[in-house]
Short mmCIF file of C-alpha atoms in Angstrom, two decimals:
data_model
loop_
_atom_site.label_atom_id
_atom_site.label_comp_id
_atom_site.label_asym_id
_atom_site.label_seq_id
_atom_site.Cartn_x
_atom_site.Cartn_y
_atom_site.Cartn_z
CA MET A 40 0.00 0.00 0.00
CA ALA A 41 2.82 2.42 0.89
CA LYS A 42 4.49 1.83 -2.47
CA LEU A 43 1.19 2.36 -4.30
CA LEU A 44 0.56 5.63 -2.43
CA THR A 45 4.07 6.89 -3.15
CA LEU A 46 3.80 6.05 -6.84
CA LEU A 47 0.36 7.66 -7.04
CA ILE A 48 1.53 10.91 -5.45
CA LEU A 49 4.63 11.07 -7.64
CA ALA A 50 2.54 10.35 -10.74
CA LEU A 51 0.15 13.17 -9.89
CA LEU A 52 3.03 15.56 -9.29
CA LEU A 53 4.80 14.54 -12.47
CA GLY A 54 1.59 15.14 -14.35
CA ALA A 55 1.51 18.62 -12.91
CA CYS A 56 5.19 19.16 -13.73
CA SER A 57 4.77 18.11 -17.34
CA ALA A 58 1.62 20.13 -18.01
CA PRO A 59 2.35 23.13 -20.24
CA PRO A 60 1.81 26.54 -18.65
CA ALA A 61 -1.67 27.90 -19.10
CA ALA A 62 -2.02 30.23 -22.05
CA PRO A 63 -2.36 33.91 -21.19
CA THR A 64 -5.97 34.85 -20.56
CA ALA A 65 -7.85 36.73 -23.26
CA THR A 66 -9.82 38.63 -20.61
CA VAL A 67 -9.27 42.36 -20.77
CA LEU A 68 -8.32 43.29 -17.23
CA PRO A 69 -8.40 46.72 -15.64
CA ALA A 70 -5.22 48.15 -14.19
CA ASN A 71 -3.98 46.38 -11.07
CA ALA A 72 -6.60 43.64 -11.51
CA ILE A 73 -6.30 40.14 -10.11
CA LEU A 74 -7.83 37.34 -12.19
CA VAL A 75 -8.75 33.97 -10.71
CA ASP A 76 -10.18 31.45 -13.18
CA ALA A 77 -11.60 28.47 -11.29
CA SER A 78 -12.24 26.60 -14.55
CA ARG A 79 -8.50 26.31 -15.28
CA SER A 80 -6.82 23.72 -13.09
CA LEU A 81 -3.01 23.73 -12.96
CA GLY A 82 -2.74 20.36 -11.21
CA ALA A 83 -2.08 19.08 -7.72
CA ILE A 84 -0.24 21.10 -5.10
CA SER A 85 2.33 18.84 -3.49
CA PRO A 86 1.65 18.00 0.17
CA TRP A 87 5.39 18.48 0.80
CA VAL A 88 5.81 22.17 -0.09
CA LEU A 89 5.37 23.11 3.57
CA GLY A 90 8.57 21.48 4.75
CA SER A 91 11.46 22.12 7.09
CA ASN A 92 14.69 20.61 8.43
CA HIS A 93 15.50 19.27 11.88
CA GLY A 94 18.45 17.51 13.49
CA PRO A 95 20.11 16.24 16.67
CA TRP A 96 22.01 19.52 16.96
CA THR A 97 18.85 21.25 18.12
CA PHE A 98 15.66 20.52 20.02
CA LEU A 99 12.00 21.46 19.98
CA ASN A 100 11.04 22.88 23.34
CA PRO A 101 7.72 21.46 24.63
CA GLN A 102 6.48 25.03 24.96
CA VAL A 103 6.50 25.53 21.18
CA GLN A 104 5.49 22.02 20.12
CA PRO A 105 1.82 23.05 19.74
CA LEU A 106 2.94 25.84 17.41
CA ALA A 107 4.98 23.39 15.36
CA ALA A 108 1.96 21.11 15.09
CA ALA A 109 -0.24 24.04 14.00
CA ALA A 110 2.16 25.04 11.20
CA GLY A 111 0.81 22.34 8.89
CA LEU A 112 4.22 20.93 8.03
CA GLY A 113 4.04 18.22 5.39
CA TYR A 114 7.71 17.22 5.16
CA LEU A 115 10.55 17.09 7.68
CA ARG A 116 14.14 16.36 6.65
CA PHE A 117 16.63 14.87 9.14
CA PRO A 118 19.37 15.66 9.91
CA GLY A 119 19.39 19.03 8.21
CA GLY A 120 22.69 20.69 7.34
CA ASN A 121 26.10 19.06 7.47
CA TRP A 122 25.60 17.29 10.83
CA GLY A 123 24.87 14.04 9.04
CA ASP A 124 28.22 14.00 7.25
CA LEU A 125 30.10 14.67 10.48
CA ASN A 126 28.26 12.18 12.70
CA ASP A 127 26.58 8.80 12.57
CA ILE A 128 22.85 8.77 13.23
CA GLU A 129 22.16 6.70 16.35
CA THR A 130 19.05 4.55 16.35
CA TRP A 131 17.58 6.39 19.34
CA GLN A 132 17.99 9.67 17.46
CA LEU A 133 16.10 8.21 14.53
CA ASP A 134 13.38 6.96 16.88
CA GLN A 135 12.96 10.44 18.35
CA PHE A 136 12.86 12.05 14.92
CA VAL A 137 10.20 9.70 13.57
CA ALA A 138 8.10 10.25 16.69
CA LEU A 139 8.38 14.02 16.20
CA ALA A 140 7.50 13.85 12.51
CA ARG A 141 4.44 11.73 13.25
CA GLN A 142 3.42 14.11 16.03
CA LEU A 143 3.62 17.05 13.61
CA GLY A 144 1.86 15.18 10.81
CA ALA A 145 4.92 15.51 8.54
CA GLU A 146 6.45 13.02 6.13
CA PRO A 147 9.82 11.97 7.60
CA ALA A 148 12.85 12.06 5.29
CA VAL A 149 16.29 10.84 6.33
CA SER A 150 19.75 11.73 5.01
CA VAL A 151 22.36 9.03 5.56
CA ARG A 152 26.05 9.72 6.01
CA LEU A 153 28.20 9.69 2.88
CA ARG A 154 31.50 11.31 3.80
CA GLY A 155 32.90 9.12 6.56
CA GLY A 156 30.12 6.58 6.17
CA SER A 157 29.74 3.38 4.17
CA PRO A 158 27.15 1.45 2.15
CA GLU A 159 26.91 -1.04 4.99
CA GLN A 160 26.12 1.65 7.57
CA ALA A 161 23.45 3.19 5.35
CA ALA A 162 21.86 -0.18 4.63
CA ALA A 163 21.83 -0.98 8.34
CA LEU A 164 19.96 2.25 9.08
CA VAL A 165 17.34 1.44 6.43
CA ARG A 166 17.00 -2.06 7.86
CA TYR A 167 16.51 -0.72 11.37
CA ALA A 168 13.97 1.89 10.26
CA ASN A 169 11.89 0.00 7.73
CA VAL A 170 12.38 -3.68 8.58
CA ASP A 171 12.98 -3.86 12.33
CA LYS A 172 10.83 -0.89 13.38
CA GLY A 173 8.38 -0.76 10.50
CA TYR A 174 8.61 3.01 10.13
CA ALA A 175 8.11 2.80 6.34
CA ILE A 176 10.30 5.87 5.70
CA ARG A 177 10.03 6.36 1.94
CA TYR A 178 12.29 9.37 1.29
CA TRP A 179 16.06 9.11 1.78
CA SER A 180 19.02 11.18 0.69
CA ILE A 181 22.75 10.44 0.71
CA GLY A 182 25.13 13.13 1.94
CA ASN A 183 24.56 16.86 2.24
CA GLU A 184 25.98 19.48 -0.12
CA PRO A 185 28.73 17.24 -1.53
CA SER A 186 29.69 20.13 -3.79
CA LEU A 187 31.36 21.64 -0.71
CA TYR A 188 33.49 18.57 0.09
CA LYS A 189 37.11 19.71 -0.29
CA ASP A 190 38.46 16.19 -0.84
CA TYR A 191 35.86 15.04 -3.41
CA ASP A 192 35.33 15.52 -7.09
CA THR A 193 32.19 14.65 -9.02
CA ALA A 194 33.52 11.25 -10.08
CA ARG A 195 34.18 10.14 -6.50
CA PHE A 196 30.88 11.47 -5.23
CA ASN A 197 28.85 9.86 -8.02
CA ARG A 198 30.60 6.52 -7.51
CA GLU A 199 30.16 6.48 -3.74
CA TRP A 200 26.58 7.78 -3.89
CA ARG A 201 25.62 4.95 -6.23
CA ALA A 202 27.21 2.29 -4.05
CA VAL A 203 25.30 3.55 -1.01
CA ALA A 204 22.03 3.81 -2.93
CA LEU A 205 22.27 0.26 -4.25
CA ALA A 206 22.99 -1.09 -0.77
CA MET A 207 20.00 0.76 0.67
CA ALA A 208 17.65 -0.34 -2.13
CA ALA A 209 18.73 -3.96 -1.59
CA VAL A 210 17.22 -3.72 1.88
CA ASP A 211 14.02 -1.90 0.86
CA ASP A 212 13.23 -1.42 -2.81
CA GLN A 213 10.28 0.85 -1.93
CA ILE A 214 12.44 3.80 -0.92
CA VAL A 215 12.69 6.94 -3.06
CA PHE A 216 16.06 8.69 -3.33
CA VAL A 217 16.07 12.50 -3.06
CA GLY A 218 19.26 14.21 -4.13
CA PRO A 219 21.99 15.17 -4.69
CA ASP A 220 21.37 18.22 -2.43
CA THR A 221 24.06 20.35 -4.05
CA HIS A 222 24.54 23.87 -2.75
CA GLN A 223 23.59 27.19 -4.31
CA PHE A 224 21.82 26.13 -7.49
CA THR A 225 20.71 29.04 -9.66
CA ALA A 226 19.09 29.53 -13.05
CA ASP A 227 22.50 30.61 -14.37
CA LEU A 228 23.84 27.11 -15.05
CA ALA A 229 27.32 28.40 -15.88
CA SER A 230 27.71 29.75 -12.34
CA ASN A 231 26.54 26.62 -10.53
CA PRO A 232 29.02 24.59 -8.44
CA LYS A 233 31.84 22.89 -10.35
CA ASP A 234 34.53 20.53 -9.08
CA ALA A 235 38.27 21.07 -9.49
CA THR A 236 38.14 19.57 -12.98
CA GLY A 237 35.39 21.98 -14.06
CA ALA A 238 32.66 19.34 -14.04
CA ASP A 239 29.23 20.56 -13.01
CA TRP A 240 28.13 18.76 -9.84
CA LEU A 241 24.45 18.42 -10.66
CA THR A 242 24.84 17.60 -14.35
CA SER A 243 27.43 14.91 -13.68
CA PHE A 244 25.27 13.43 -10.92
CA LEU A 245 22.29 13.20 -13.25
CA GLN A 246 24.43 11.58 -15.93
CA ALA A 247 25.74 8.98 -13.48
CA ASN A 248 22.75 8.40 -11.20
CA GLY A 249 19.70 9.76 -12.96
CA ASP A 250 18.39 6.21 -13.20
CA LEU A 251 18.29 5.84 -9.40
CA VAL A 252 17.24 9.24 -8.11
CA GLY A 253 13.49 9.76 -7.73
CA ILE A 254 13.35 13.46 -6.82
CA VAL A 255 16.09 15.87 -7.87
CA ALA A 256 16.99 18.18 -4.98
CA VAL A 257 19.14 21.29 -4.66
CA HIS A 258 19.73 23.96 -1.99
CA ARG A 259 19.48 27.72 -2.29
CA TYR A 260 20.28 30.67 -0.02
CA PRO A 261 20.45 33.99 -1.91
CA PHE A 262 22.45 35.74 0.82
CA PRO A 263 25.11 36.55 1.83
CA LYS A 264 26.45 37.02 -1.65
CA GLY A 265 30.08 36.12 -2.14
CA GLY A 266 30.23 34.35 1.22
CA ASP A 267 30.88 37.55 3.17
CA GLN A 268 28.68 37.23 6.26
CA ARG A 269 28.97 40.97 6.87
CA ALA A 270 27.30 41.73 3.52
CA LEU A 271 23.72 41.93 4.78
CA PRO A 272 20.96 42.60 2.25
CA SER A 273 18.74 45.65 2.38
CA ALA A 274 14.99 45.09 2.53
CA ALA A 275 14.69 46.03 -1.15
CA GLU A 276 17.43 43.58 -2.16
CA LEU A 277 15.89 40.77 -0.17
CA LEU A 278 12.36 41.29 -1.44
CA ALA A 279 13.52 41.53 -5.06
CA SER A 280 15.40 38.22 -4.77
CA SER A 281 12.24 36.12 -4.44
CA GLU A 282 11.58 36.53 -8.16
CA GLU A 283 14.53 34.26 -8.95
CA TYR A 284 12.42 31.16 -8.22
CA ASP A 285 10.34 31.86 -11.31
CA ARG A 286 13.54 31.13 -13.26
CA LEU A 287 15.32 28.68 -10.99
CA ILE A 288 12.71 25.91 -10.98
CA PRO A 289 12.12 25.89 -14.76
CA ALA A 290 15.90 25.84 -15.28
CA LEU A 291 16.24 22.89 -12.91
CA LYS A 292 13.44 20.97 -14.62
CA GLN A 293 14.94 21.62 -18.03
CA LEU A 294 18.37 20.46 -16.90
CA VAL A 295 16.88 17.24 -15.55
CA LEU A 296 15.00 16.58 -18.78
CA THR A 297 17.94 17.43 -21.02
CA THR A 298 20.40 15.31 -19.04
CA THR A 299 18.30 12.26 -18.21
CA GLY A 300 15.70 12.27 -20.96
CA ARG A 301 13.05 12.04 -18.21
CA GLU A 302 10.85 14.41 -16.29
CA LEU A 303 11.44 14.01 -12.58
CA PRO A 304 9.97 15.87 -9.61
CA VAL A 305 12.26 18.59 -8.26
CA ALA A 306 12.89 19.85 -4.73
CA VAL A 307 14.62 22.59 -2.79
CA THR A 308 15.49 20.76 0.42
CA GLU A 309 17.31 23.62 2.15
CA ILE A 310 16.17 27.18 1.65
CA ASN A 311 16.11 30.45 3.53
CA SER A 312 17.12 33.99 2.71
CA ASN A 313 20.45 33.65 4.52
CA TRP A 314 22.59 30.70 5.61
CA ALA A 315 24.81 32.69 7.98
CA ASN A 316 24.55 33.18 11.74
CA VAL A 317 23.46 36.80 11.46
CA SER A 318 20.84 39.03 13.03
CA GLY A 319 20.19 42.66 13.76
CA GLY A 320 20.10 43.83 10.15
CA GLU A 321 17.25 45.46 8.28
CA ALA A 322 16.37 42.19 6.54
CA THR A 323 18.14 39.41 8.48
CA PRO A 324 16.27 36.16 9.21
CA GLU A 325 14.53 37.29 12.40
CA THR A 326 12.85 40.30 10.73
CA PHE A 327 9.42 40.86 9.27
CA TYR A 328 11.05 41.39 5.87
CA ASN A 329 12.30 37.82 5.95
CA ALA A 330 8.75 36.60 6.58
CA LEU A 331 7.42 38.72 3.71
CA TRP A 332 10.21 37.45 1.44
CA TRP A 333 9.42 33.85 2.38
CA ALA A 334 5.70 34.26 1.70
CA ASP A 335 6.54 35.50 -1.79
CA ALA A 336 9.29 32.93 -2.49
CA LEU A 337 7.18 30.02 -1.26
CA GLY A 338 4.26 31.15 -3.38
CA ARG A 339 6.45 31.22 -6.46
CA LEU A 340 7.82 27.76 -5.70
CA ILE A 341 4.26 26.47 -5.43
CA ARG A 342 3.26 28.17 -8.68
CA GLN A 343 6.25 26.49 -10.37
CA GLN A 344 4.98 23.10 -9.10
CA THR A 345 7.94 22.25 -6.92
CA THR A 346 7.48 18.90 -5.20
CA ILE A 347 9.40 19.47 -1.94
CA VAL A 348 10.27 22.78 -0.28
CA ALA A 349 12.10 22.41 3.04
CA GLN A 350 12.90 25.65 4.81
CA PHE A 351 16.02 25.66 7.00
CA CYS A 352 15.21 25.07 9.77
CA LEU A 353 12.47 24.17 12.25
CA THR A 354 14.24 25.54 15.32
CA THR A 355 17.72 26.66 16.33
CA LEU A 356 19.55 26.71 19.62
CA PRO A 357 20.39 30.04 21.29
CA GLY A 358 23.57 31.48 19.81
CA SER A 359 23.31 29.47 16.58
CA GLY A 360 21.49 32.03 14.49
CA GLU A 361 17.87 33.02 14.02
CA ILE A 362 17.00 31.13 10.85
CA GLY A 363 14.51 28.79 12.53
CA LEU A 364 10.73 28.94 12.36
CA LEU A 365 10.68 28.70 16.14
CA ALA A 366 12.90 30.07 18.88
CA ARG A 367 13.24 28.39 22.26
CA ASP A 368 9.87 29.55 23.57
CA ALA A 369 8.19 31.60 20.83
CA PRO A 370 7.66 31.69 17.06
CA ARG A 371 9.82 33.81 14.82
CA LEU A 372 8.06 36.01 12.31
CA ILE A 373 8.74 33.66 9.38
CA TYR A 374 6.65 31.02 11.20
CA TYR A 375 3.45 32.91 10.48
CA VAL A 376 3.74 32.24 6.75
CA TYR A 377 2.88 28.60 7.38
CA PRO A 378 -0.63 28.90 8.90
CA LEU A 379 -1.65 30.87 5.79
CA TYR A 380 -0.30 28.41 3.23
CA ALA A 381 -1.60 25.47 5.28
CA ARG A 382 -5.11 26.70 4.39
CA LEU A 383 -4.35 27.00 0.66
CA GLY A 384 -5.73 23.69 -0.62
CA GLU A 385 -4.84 20.76 -2.82
CA GLU A 386 -5.43 21.90 -6.43
CA GLN A 387 -3.75 24.93 -7.95
CA ILE A 388 -5.93 27.04 -10.23
CA TYR A 389 -5.06 29.81 -12.62
CA ALA A 390 -4.37 33.24 -11.17
CA GLU A 391 -2.65 36.30 -12.53
CA THR A 392 -2.18 39.84 -11.33
CA ARG A 393 -1.54 43.10 -13.10
CA ALA A 394 -0.49 44.87 -9.91
CA PRO A 395 3.28 45.43 -9.70
CA GLN A 396 4.99 43.66 -6.78
CA VAL A 397 1.86 41.63 -6.01
CA LEU A 398 1.92 37.82 -6.21
CA ALA A 399 -1.30 35.80 -6.50
CA VAL A 400 -1.50 32.08 -5.67
CA ALA A 401 -4.92 30.44 -6.00
CA ALA A 402 -6.22 26.98 -5.19
CA ARG A 403 -9.35 24.89 -4.80
CA ARG A 404 -9.85 23.01 -1.56
CA ALA A 405 -11.51 19.65 -1.07
CA ASP A 406 -14.61 21.41 0.29
CA GLY A 407 -14.99 23.33 -2.98
CA ALA A 408 -13.88 26.67 -1.59
CA LEU A 409 -11.45 28.81 -3.54
CA THR A 410 -8.43 30.21 -1.76
CA LEU A 411 -6.29 33.14 -2.80
CA ILE A 412 -3.00 34.24 -1.22
CA LEU A 413 -1.92 37.75 -2.18
CA VAL A 414 1.57 38.98 -1.30
CA ASN A 415 2.10 42.72 -1.62
CA ARG A 416 5.86 43.42 -1.48
CA SER A 417 5.31 47.07 -2.29
CA PRO A 418 5.82 49.76 0.38
CA HIS A 419 2.46 51.18 -0.74
CA ASP A 420 -1.14 50.06 -0.35
CA VAL A 421 -2.56 48.50 -3.50
CA SER A 422 -6.17 48.67 -4.65
CA ALA A 423 -6.83 45.65 -6.87
CA PRO A 424 -10.14 44.72 -8.54
CA LEU A 425 -10.81 40.97 -8.34
CA VAL A 426 -12.06 39.25 -11.49
CA LEU A 427 -13.44 35.86 -10.49
CA ALA A 428 -14.30 33.45 -13.30
CA GLY A 429 -15.72 29.94 -13.24
CA HIS A 430 -17.07 30.22 -9.70
CA PRO A 431 -20.44 31.29 -8.31
CA ALA A 432 -20.68 34.91 -7.31
CA THR A 433 -19.95 35.41 -3.63
CA ALA A 434 -20.50 38.49 -1.51
CA ALA A 435 -17.50 38.22 0.78
CA ALA A 436 -14.46 36.11 1.64
CA ALA A 437 -13.11 35.04 5.00
CA THR A 438 -9.80 36.84 5.45
CA TRP A 439 -6.51 36.26 7.25
CA ARG A 440 -3.60 38.70 7.25
CA LEU A 441 0.11 38.79 7.98
CA ASP A 442 1.63 42.24 8.33
CA ARG A 443 3.26 44.31 11.05
CA GLN A 444 0.00 44.41 13.01
CA HIS A 445 -1.31 40.87 12.37
CA ASN A 446 0.40 37.51 12.84
CA SER A 447 -1.68 35.58 10.30
CA THR A 448 -4.84 36.33 12.24
CA GLN A 449 -8.39 36.33 10.95
CA ILE A 450 -9.79 39.79 10.35
CA ALA A 451 -13.14 41.06 9.07
CA ASP A 452 -14.49 39.42 5.92
CA THR A 453 -13.49 41.07 2.66
CA PRO A 454 -16.33 42.25 0.35
CA LEU A 455 -15.80 41.01 -3.20
CA ASP A 456 -17.98 43.58 -4.94
CA ALA A 457 -15.33 46.29 -4.56
CA PRO A 458 -11.58 46.43 -5.26
CA LEU A 459 -9.44 44.55 -2.76
CA LEU A 460 -7.30 46.71 -0.52
CA LEU A 461 -3.89 45.11 0.00
CA PRO A 462 -1.93 46.95 2.69
CA ALA A 463 1.70 47.80 2.05
CA GLU A 464 4.08 44.91 2.79
CA SER A 465 1.42 42.38 3.65
CA VAL A 466 0.20 38.86 2.97
CA THR A 467 -3.56 38.29 2.66
CA LEU A 468 -5.44 34.99 2.50
CA LEU A 469 -8.98 34.97 1.12
CA ILE A 470 -11.23 31.93 1.42
CA ILE A 471 -14.13 32.21 -1.02
CA PRO A 472 -16.98 29.76 -0.30
#
């Protein structure tokens, strides 16, 4: 049954990935208008786009566990970051992780050790998890950001990755490999990580192991640029950077198709605005601007039909940065993006906006309601007429808002017979019955 479910979900997502983009609407729209056409389905929204990372190097304080459960996480990767290539996962750590993932309602995904590990160790962990304990963990990766290994080239990585994968699959042929988790993928393929010989890490991996990998995964942090942790982005720079995902995901899909001859689901299994241990800037990870950026970036990743999106990370220890969704005893501002997107729904439908710096993401839920998330990155209020097609006329929509005054809280219903008012630098969720 687990294998059938996995294959069904992947088939649905591949169908969405391979569908051509909807043709531009012929509707003549007024200035700043937002069009939602409920008759034009864009396919399934992956249940794993609300993801995060977790690991033994941190903990989830009981005080914030209810918040974590309320976030609607669909995917949890363990151990996030490079911990897994510096340490062996102990069985008790795996037990605790699986228990946490089940508690949160998230799909557990495990990364086995590559550097310093062995095929036998990886196979033993799969045997413990899926044979001895019956955890049925379907999604596994091998190593983390191998493109940063100083003593590896692509040939060594591809060879060792394959040996580990084959040993793991010999234990459980139901598992799906997610990888290779290379660092800093961008739409500019020429600038992507290369080894000392000039070989592109991702391209060479797909050439060598494209027959084994089930979901192609990369990592992306837009800042700090050039590796200088002191080079903090301004709010304008950060907010403008979210647009790159409209190019990054199509470039990744095209590279996969060109190299392997197959369409495969794609993932971004580590993502945040900044990978560095920084805070106190205008747009560092603890700020409202980071939350606004993430709402826009995540919406674009959903619109591009990404299969897995795993923010880094669920929580961080004091002194280790502020990139987590949750601090020791309270949510960080980026956390509040999740309760909005958790209400989005299962089927993406066509939406477009003529308003500059406004993103529209629309969906249909199982109960038939339409949902619309509107991200206004502009420093100005926006008045936007809503054109709703293919859905019965409705007087008003239930409304949630994230801005400097609201932490994704429900506010008064929004009338739909007048232009929508989108406050400056805000995220609005409309649920249209």
